[in-house]
mmCIF file of C-alpha atoms and ligand atoms in Angstrom:
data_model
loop_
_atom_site.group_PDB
_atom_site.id
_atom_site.type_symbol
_atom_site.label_atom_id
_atom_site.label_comp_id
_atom_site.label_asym_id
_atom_site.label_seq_id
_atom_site.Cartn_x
_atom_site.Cartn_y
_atom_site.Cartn_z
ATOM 1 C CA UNK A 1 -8.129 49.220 35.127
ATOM 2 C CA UNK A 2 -8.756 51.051 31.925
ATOM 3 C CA UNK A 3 -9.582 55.009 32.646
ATOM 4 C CA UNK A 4 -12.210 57.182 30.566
ATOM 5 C CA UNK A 5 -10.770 60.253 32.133
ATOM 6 C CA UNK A 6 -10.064 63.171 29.961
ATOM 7 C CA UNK A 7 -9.469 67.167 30.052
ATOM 8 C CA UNK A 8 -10.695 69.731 28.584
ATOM 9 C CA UNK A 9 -8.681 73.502 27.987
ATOM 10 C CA UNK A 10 -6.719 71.935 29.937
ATOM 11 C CA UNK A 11 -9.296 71.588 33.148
ATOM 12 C CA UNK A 12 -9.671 67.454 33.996
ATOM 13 C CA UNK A 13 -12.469 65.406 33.921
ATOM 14 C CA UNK A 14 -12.714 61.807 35.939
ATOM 15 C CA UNK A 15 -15.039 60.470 33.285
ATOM 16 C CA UNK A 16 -15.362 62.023 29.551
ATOM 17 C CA UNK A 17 -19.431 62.111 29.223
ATOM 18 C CA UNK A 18 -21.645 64.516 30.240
ATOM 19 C CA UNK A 19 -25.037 65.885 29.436
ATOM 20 C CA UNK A 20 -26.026 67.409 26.288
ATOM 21 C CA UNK A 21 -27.070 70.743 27.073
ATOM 22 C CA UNK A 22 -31.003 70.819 26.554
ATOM 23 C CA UNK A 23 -31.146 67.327 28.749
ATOM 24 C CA UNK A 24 -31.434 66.703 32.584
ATOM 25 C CA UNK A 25 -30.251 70.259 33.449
ATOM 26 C CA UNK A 26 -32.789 72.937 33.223
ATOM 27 C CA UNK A 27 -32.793 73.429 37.626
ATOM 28 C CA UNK A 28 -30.718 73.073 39.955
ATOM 29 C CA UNK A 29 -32.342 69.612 41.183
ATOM 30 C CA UNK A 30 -31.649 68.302 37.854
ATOM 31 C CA UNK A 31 -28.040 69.380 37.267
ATOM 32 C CA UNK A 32 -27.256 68.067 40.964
ATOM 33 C CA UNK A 33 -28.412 64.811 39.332
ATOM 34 C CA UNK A 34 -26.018 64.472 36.876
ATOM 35 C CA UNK A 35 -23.057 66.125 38.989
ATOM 36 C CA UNK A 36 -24.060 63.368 41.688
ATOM 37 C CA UNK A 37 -24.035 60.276 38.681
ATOM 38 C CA UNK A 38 -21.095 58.886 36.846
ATOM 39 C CA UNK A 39 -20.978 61.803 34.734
ATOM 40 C CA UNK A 40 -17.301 63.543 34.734
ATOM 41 C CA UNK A 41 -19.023 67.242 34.056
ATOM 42 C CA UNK A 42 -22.570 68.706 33.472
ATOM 43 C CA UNK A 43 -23.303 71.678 30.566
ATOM 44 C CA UNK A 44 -26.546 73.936 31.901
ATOM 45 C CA UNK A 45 -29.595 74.522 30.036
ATOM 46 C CA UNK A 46 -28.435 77.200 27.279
ATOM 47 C CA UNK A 47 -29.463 80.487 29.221
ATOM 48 C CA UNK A 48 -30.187 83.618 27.706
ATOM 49 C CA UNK A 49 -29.978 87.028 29.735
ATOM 50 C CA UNK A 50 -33.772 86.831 31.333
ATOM 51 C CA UNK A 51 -36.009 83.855 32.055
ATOM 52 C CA UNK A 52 -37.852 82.110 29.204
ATOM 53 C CA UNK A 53 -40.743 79.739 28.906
ATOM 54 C CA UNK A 54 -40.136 78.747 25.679
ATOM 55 C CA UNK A 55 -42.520 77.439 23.168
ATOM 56 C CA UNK A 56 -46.334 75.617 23.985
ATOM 57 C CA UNK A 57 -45.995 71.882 24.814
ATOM 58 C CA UNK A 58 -45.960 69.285 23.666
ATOM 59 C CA UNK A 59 -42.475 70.103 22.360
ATOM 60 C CA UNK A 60 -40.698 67.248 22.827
ATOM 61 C CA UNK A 61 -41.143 63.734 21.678
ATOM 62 C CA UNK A 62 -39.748 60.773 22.290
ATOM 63 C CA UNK A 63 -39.347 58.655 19.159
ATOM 64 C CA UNK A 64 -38.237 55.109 18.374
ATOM 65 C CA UNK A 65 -35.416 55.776 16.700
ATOM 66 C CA UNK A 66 -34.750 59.259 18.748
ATOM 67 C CA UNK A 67 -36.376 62.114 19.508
ATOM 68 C CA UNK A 68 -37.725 65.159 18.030
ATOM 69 C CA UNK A 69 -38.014 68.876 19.893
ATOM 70 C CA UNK A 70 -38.827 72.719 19.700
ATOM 71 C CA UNK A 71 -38.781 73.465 22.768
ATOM 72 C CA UNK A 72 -37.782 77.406 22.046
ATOM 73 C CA UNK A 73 -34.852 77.753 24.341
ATOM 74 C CA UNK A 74 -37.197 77.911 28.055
ATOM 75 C CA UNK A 75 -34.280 78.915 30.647
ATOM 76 C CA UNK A 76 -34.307 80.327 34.083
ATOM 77 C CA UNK A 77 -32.499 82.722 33.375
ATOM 78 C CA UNK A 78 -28.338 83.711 33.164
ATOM 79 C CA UNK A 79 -27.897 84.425 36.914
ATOM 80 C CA UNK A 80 -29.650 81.292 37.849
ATOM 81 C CA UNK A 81 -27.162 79.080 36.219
ATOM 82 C CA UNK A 82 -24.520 81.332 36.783
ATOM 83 C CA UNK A 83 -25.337 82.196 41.155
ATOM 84 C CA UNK A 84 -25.621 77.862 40.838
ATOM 85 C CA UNK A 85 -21.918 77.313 39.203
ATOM 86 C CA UNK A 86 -20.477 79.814 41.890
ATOM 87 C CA UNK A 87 -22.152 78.714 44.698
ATOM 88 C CA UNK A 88 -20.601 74.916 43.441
ATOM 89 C CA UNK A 89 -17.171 76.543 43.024
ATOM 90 C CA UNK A 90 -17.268 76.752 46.920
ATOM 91 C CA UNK A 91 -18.853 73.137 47.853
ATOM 92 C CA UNK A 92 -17.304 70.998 44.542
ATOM 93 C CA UNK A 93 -14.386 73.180 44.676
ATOM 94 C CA UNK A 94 -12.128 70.665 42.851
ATOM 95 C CA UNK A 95 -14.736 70.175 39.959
ATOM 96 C CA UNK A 96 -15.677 72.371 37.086
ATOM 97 C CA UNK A 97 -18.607 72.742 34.866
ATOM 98 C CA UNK A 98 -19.849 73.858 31.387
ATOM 99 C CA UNK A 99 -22.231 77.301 31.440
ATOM 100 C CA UNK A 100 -24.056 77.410 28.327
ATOM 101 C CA UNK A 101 -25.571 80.785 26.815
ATOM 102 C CA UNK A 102 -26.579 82.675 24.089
ATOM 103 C CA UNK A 103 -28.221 85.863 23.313
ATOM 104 C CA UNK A 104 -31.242 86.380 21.746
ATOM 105 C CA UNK A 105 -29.522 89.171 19.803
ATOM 106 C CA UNK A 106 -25.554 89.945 19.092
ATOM 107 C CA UNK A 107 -26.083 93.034 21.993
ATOM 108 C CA UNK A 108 -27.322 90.117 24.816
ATOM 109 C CA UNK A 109 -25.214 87.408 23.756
ATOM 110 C CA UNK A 110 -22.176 90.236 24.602
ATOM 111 C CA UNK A 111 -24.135 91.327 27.515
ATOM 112 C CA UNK A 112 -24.121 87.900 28.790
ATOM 113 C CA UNK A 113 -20.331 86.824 27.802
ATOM 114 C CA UNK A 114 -19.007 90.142 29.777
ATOM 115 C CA UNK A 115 -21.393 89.320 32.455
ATOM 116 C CA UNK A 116 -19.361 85.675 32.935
ATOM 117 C CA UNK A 117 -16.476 87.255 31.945
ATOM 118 C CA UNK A 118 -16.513 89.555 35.411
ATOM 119 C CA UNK A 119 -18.019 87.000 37.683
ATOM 120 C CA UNK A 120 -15.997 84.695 39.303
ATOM 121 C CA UNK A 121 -16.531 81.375 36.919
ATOM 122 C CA UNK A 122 -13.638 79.512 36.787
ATOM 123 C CA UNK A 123 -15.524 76.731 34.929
ATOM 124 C CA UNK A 124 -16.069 76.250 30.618
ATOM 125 C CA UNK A 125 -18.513 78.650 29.167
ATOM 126 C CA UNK A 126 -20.143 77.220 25.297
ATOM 127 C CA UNK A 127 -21.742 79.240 23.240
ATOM 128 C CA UNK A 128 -24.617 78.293 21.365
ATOM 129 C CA UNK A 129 -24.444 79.126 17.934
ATOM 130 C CA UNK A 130 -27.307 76.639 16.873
ATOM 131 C CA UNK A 131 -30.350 76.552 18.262
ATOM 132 C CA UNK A 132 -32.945 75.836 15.800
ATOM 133 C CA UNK A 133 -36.128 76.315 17.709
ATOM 134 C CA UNK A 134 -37.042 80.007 18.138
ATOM 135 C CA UNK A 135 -39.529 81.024 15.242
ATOM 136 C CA UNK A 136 -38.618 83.754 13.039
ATOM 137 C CA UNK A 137 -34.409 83.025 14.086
ATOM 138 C CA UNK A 138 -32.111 81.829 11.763
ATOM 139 C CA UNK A 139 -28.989 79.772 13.529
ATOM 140 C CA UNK A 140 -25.827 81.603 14.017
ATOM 141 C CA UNK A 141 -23.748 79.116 12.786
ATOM 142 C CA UNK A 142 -25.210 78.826 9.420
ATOM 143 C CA UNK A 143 -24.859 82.486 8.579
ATOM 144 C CA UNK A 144 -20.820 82.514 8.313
ATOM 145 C CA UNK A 145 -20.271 86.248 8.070
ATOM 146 C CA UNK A 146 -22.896 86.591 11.466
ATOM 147 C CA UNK A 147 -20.744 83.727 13.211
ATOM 148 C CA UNK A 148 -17.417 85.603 12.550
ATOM 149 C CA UNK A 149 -18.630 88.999 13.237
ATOM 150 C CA UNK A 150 -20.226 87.463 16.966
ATOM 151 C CA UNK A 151 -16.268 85.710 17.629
ATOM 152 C CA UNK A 152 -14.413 88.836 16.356
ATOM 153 C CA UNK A 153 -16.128 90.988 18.709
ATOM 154 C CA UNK A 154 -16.294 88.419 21.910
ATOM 155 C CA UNK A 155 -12.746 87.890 22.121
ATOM 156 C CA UNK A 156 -11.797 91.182 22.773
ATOM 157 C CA UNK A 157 -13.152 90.641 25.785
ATOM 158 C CA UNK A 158 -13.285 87.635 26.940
ATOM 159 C CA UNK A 159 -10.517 85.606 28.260
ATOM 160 C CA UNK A 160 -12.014 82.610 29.802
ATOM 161 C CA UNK A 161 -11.752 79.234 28.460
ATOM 162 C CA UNK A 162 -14.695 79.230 25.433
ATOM 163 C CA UNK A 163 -16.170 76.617 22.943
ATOM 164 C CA UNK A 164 -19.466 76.892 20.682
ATOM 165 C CA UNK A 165 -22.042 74.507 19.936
ATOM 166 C CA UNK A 166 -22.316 73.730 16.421
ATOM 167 C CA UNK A 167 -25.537 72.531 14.222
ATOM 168 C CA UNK A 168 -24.462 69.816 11.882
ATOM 169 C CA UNK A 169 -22.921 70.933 8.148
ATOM 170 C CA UNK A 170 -23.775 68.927 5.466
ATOM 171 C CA UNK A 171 -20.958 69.687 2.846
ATOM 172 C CA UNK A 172 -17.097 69.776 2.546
ATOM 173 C CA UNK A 173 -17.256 73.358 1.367
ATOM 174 C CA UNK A 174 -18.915 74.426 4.522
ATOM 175 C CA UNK A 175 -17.097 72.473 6.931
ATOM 176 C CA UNK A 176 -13.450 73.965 5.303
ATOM 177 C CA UNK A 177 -15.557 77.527 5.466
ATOM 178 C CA UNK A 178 -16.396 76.925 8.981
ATOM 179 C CA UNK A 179 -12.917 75.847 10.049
ATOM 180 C CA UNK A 180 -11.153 78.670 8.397
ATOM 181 C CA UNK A 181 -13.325 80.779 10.834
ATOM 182 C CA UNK A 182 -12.966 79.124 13.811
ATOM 183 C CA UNK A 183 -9.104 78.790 13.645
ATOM 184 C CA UNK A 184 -9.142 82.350 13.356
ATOM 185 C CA UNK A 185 -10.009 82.749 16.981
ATOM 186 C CA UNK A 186 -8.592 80.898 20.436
ATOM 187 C CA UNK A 187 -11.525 78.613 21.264
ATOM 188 C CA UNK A 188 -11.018 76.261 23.431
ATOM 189 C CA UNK A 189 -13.387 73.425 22.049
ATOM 190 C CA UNK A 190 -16.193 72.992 18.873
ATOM 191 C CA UNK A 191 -19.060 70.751 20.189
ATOM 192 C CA UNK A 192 -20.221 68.713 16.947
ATOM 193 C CA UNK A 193 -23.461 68.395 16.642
ATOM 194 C CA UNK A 194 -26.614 69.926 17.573
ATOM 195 C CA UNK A 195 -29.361 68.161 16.497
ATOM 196 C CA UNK A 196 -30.653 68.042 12.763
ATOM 197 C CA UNK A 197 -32.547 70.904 12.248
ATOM 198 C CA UNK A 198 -36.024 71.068 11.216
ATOM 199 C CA UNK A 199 -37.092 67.373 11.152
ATOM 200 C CA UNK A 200 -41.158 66.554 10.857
ATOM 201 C CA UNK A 201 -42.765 63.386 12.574
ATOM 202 C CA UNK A 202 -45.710 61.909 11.947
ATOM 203 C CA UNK A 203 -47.637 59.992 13.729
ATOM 204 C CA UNK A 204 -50.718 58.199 11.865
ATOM 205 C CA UNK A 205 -52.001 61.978 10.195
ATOM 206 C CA UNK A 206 -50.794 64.120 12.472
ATOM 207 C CA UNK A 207 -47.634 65.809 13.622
ATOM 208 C CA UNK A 208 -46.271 65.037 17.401
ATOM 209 C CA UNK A 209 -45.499 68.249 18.499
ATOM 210 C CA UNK A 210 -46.986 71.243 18.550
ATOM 211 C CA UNK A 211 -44.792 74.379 17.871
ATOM 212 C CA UNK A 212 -43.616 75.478 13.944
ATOM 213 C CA UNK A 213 -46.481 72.473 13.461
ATOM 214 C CA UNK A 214 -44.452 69.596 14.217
ATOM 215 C CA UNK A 215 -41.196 70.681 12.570
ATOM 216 C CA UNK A 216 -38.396 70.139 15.271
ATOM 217 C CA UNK A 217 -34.561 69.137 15.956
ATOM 218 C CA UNK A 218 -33.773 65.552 15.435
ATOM 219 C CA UNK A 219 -31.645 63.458 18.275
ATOM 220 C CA UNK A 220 -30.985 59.649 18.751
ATOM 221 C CA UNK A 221 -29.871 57.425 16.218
ATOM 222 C CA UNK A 222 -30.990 59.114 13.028
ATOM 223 C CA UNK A 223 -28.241 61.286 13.667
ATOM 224 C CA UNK A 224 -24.727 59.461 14.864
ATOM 225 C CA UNK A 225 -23.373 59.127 10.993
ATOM 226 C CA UNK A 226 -24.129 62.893 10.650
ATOM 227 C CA UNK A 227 -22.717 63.447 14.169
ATOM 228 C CA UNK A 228 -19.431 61.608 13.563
ATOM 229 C CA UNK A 229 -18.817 63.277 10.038
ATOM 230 C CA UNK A 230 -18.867 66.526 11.726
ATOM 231 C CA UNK A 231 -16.553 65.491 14.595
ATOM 232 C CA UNK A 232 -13.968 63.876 12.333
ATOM 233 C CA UNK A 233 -14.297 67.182 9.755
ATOM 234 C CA UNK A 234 -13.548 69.532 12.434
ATOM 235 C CA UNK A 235 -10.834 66.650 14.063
ATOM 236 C CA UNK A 236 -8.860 67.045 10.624
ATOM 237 C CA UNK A 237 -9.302 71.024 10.054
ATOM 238 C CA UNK A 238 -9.298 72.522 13.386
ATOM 239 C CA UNK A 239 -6.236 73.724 14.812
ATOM 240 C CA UNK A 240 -4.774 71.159 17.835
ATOM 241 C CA UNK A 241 -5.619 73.801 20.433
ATOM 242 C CA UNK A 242 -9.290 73.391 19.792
ATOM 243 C CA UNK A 243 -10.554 70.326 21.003
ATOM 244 C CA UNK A 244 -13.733 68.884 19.843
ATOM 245 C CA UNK A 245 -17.066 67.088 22.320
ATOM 246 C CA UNK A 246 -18.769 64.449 20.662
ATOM 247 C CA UNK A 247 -22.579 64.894 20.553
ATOM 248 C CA UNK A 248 -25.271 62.999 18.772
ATOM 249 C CA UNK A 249 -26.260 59.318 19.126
ATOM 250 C CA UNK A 250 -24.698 57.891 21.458
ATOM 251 C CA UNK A 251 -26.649 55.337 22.820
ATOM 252 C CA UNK A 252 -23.582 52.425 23.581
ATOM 253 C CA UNK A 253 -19.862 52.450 24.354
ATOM 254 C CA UNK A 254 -19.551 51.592 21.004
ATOM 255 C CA UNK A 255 -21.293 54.821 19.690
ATOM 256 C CA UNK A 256 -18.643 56.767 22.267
ATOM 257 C CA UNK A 257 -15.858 54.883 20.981
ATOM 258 C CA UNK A 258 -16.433 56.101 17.770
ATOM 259 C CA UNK A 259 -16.872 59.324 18.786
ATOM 260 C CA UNK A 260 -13.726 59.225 20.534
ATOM 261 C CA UNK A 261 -11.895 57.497 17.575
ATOM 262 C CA UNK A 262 -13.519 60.571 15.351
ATOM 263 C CA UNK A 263 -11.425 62.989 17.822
ATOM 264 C CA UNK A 264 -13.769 63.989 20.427
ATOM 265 C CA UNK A 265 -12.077 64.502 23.540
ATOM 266 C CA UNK A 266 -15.467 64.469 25.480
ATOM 267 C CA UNK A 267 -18.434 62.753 24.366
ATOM 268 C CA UNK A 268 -21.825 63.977 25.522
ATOM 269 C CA UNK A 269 -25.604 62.075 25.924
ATOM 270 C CA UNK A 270 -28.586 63.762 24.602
ATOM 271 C CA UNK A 271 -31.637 61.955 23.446
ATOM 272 C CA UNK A 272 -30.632 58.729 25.550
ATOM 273 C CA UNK A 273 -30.274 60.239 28.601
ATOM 274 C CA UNK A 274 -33.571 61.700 27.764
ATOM 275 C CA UNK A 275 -34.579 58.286 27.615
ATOM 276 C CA UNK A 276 -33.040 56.212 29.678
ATOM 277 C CA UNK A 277 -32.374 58.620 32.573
ATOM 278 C CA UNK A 278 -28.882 59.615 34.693
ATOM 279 C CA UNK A 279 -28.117 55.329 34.699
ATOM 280 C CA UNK A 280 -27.083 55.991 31.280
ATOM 281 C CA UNK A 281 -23.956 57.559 32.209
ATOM 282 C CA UNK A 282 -22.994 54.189 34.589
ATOM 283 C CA UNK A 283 -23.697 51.664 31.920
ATOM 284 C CA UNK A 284 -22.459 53.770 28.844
ATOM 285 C CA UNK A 285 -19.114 53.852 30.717
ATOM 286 C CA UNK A 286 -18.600 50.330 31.480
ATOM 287 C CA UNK A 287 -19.663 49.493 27.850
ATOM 288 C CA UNK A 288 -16.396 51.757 26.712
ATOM 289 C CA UNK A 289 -14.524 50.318 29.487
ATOM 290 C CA UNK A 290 -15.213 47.111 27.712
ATOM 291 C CA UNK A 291 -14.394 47.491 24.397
ATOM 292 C CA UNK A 292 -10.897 49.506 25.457
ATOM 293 C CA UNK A 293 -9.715 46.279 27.502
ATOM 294 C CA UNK A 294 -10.666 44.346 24.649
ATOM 295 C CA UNK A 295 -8.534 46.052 22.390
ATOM 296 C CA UNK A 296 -6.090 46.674 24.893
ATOM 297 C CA UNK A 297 -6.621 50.352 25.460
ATOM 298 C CA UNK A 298 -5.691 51.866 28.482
ATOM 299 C CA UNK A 299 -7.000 55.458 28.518
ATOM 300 C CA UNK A 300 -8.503 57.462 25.556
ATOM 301 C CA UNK A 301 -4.843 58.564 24.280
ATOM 302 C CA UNK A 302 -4.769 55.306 22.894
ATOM 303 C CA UNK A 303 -6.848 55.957 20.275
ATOM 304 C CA UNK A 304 -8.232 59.134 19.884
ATOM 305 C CA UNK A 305 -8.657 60.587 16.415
ATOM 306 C CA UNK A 306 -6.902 57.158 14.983
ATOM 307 C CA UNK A 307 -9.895 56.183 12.368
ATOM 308 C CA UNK A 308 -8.611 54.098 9.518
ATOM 309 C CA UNK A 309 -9.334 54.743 6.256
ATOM 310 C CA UNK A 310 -9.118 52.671 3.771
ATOM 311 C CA UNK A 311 -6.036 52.834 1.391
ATOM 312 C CA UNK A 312 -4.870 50.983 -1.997
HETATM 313 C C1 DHB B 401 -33.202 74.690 22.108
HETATM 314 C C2 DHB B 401 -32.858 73.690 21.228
HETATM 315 C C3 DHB B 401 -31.557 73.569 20.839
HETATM 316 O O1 DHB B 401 -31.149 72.601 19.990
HETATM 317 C C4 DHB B 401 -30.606 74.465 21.327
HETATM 318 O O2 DHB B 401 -29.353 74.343 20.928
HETATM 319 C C5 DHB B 401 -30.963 75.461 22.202
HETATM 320 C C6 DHB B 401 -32.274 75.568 22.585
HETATM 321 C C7 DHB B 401 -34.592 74.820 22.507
HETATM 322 O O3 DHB B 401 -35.473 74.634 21.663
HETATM 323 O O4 DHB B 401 -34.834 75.163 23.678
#
């Protein structure tokens, strides 16, 4: 029998997909769902310090070839998420799980990251550097000096097991800029892509959702070649000890193969699990399972980061 297992900062995971944080996770109902499906981990809502309600709906849309949101980072709150992981660390004590936070300034995000730092979270914490949806906010990640100031000062700190969640780049300039950064600091994992920033849908004359007037991230399939450049940039640049997830239109076991063969060591469902609900996970995992016996793969070592290129 072919395995999907995988690990993570050196943590291990029965199956490599999860949730994309954003998806099926903002309670505790929700994120029991996808701990109780085929799912090998779950990733919380991205929590800030206090509770938000985020922008006015509708702010997210299903779309046919994905999905568009601005949904303005609504959370329950850091302890929330955080009271939930320890309280699992008792019950699911031989499982761990992905906290994801940011601040909605520097001064939070470090009040939040020493706050995790001196609980008792044994699990992954990822730091969003790239949320798109909170008017009058810039992302982290595309202001390079900001991003390397934020990782500079975290890691005098903190000494937990810590990866970031990355917006797309666009340009080989920017993803050797971005690298140099990140292999300046001992992350455990860069999680390739958020979605595309700042898409507009229209729908006969009218925008489909209502906050920035219809502009919004972009998930699904518009976004898998962007997703996979990203992965295999950061695959190539990154140093071995930072491990890269997989995020952004996968909808198949062929989209996660590719992901896999891009380098990603964990590949996680957005948009379709929006879709198609926590069954996704089940039938997205057989699909690999698949195409590895087909090929005569027997776990992901096999042929991780091996994309061909083509040569004279
Ligand atoms: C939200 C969207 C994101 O893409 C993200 O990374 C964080 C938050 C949001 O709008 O809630």
């Amino acid at each position: 029998m072919v395995s999907t297992k995988t690990s993570l900062a050196g943590l291990e995971f029965d199956n490599c997909f999860m949730n994309a944080a954003g998806v099926w996770c903002m309670t505790k109902e929700e994120l029991d769902g996808v701990k109780n499906s085929a799912a090998g981990t779950f990733v919380t809502k991205t929590a800030t310090l206090e509770e938000r309600a985020g922008n006015p709906e509708p702010r997210y849309q299903n779309v046919p070839l994905g999905s568009i949101n601005s949904m303005g980072l609504p959370n329950q709150g850091l302890n929330y998420y955080l009271n939930y992981l320890l309280d699992l660390q008792q019950t699911d004590s031989e499982r761990t799980f992905v906290l994801s936070v940011v601040g909605m300034s520097p001064e939070e995000t470090h009040t939040i990251l020493k706050t995790i730092q001196d609980s008792d979270f044994r699990g992954l914490t990822e730091l969003n550097l790239s949320c798109p949806n909170v008017p009058g906010k810039p992302q982290i990640a595309y202001d390079f000096e900001m991003t390397e100031r934020i990782l500079r000062d975290v890691f005098v700190y903190f000494t937990k097991p810590l990866g970031i969640k990355l917006p797309p780049y666009f340009d080989m300039v920017h993803f050797d800029q971005a690298a140099a950064i990140f292999n300046q600091f001992p992350l455990k994992f860069v999680n390739c892509v958020n979605s595309i920033g700042n898409g507009l849908y229209i729908e006969d004359e009218t925008v489909v959702i209502k906050p920035k007037n219809g502009f919004g991230g972009i998930g699904g399939q518009y976004i898998k070649p962007t997703a996979l450049a990203n992965v295999h940039a950061f695959y190539q640049r990154l140093n071995p000890s930072i491990q890269i997830v997989g995020t952004g239109g996968v909808l198949t076991g062929r989209d996660a193969f590719e992901h896999i063969l891009c380098g990603a060591s964990m590949v996680q469902l957005g948009t379709t699990l929006q879709k198609e609900g926590l069954y996704a996970f089940e039938r997205i995992t057989q699909e690999l399972q698949s195409i590895m016996e087909e090929k005569g793969y027997g776990s992901l070592e096999d042929f991780r980061g091996k994309l061909q290129y083509i040569s004279e």
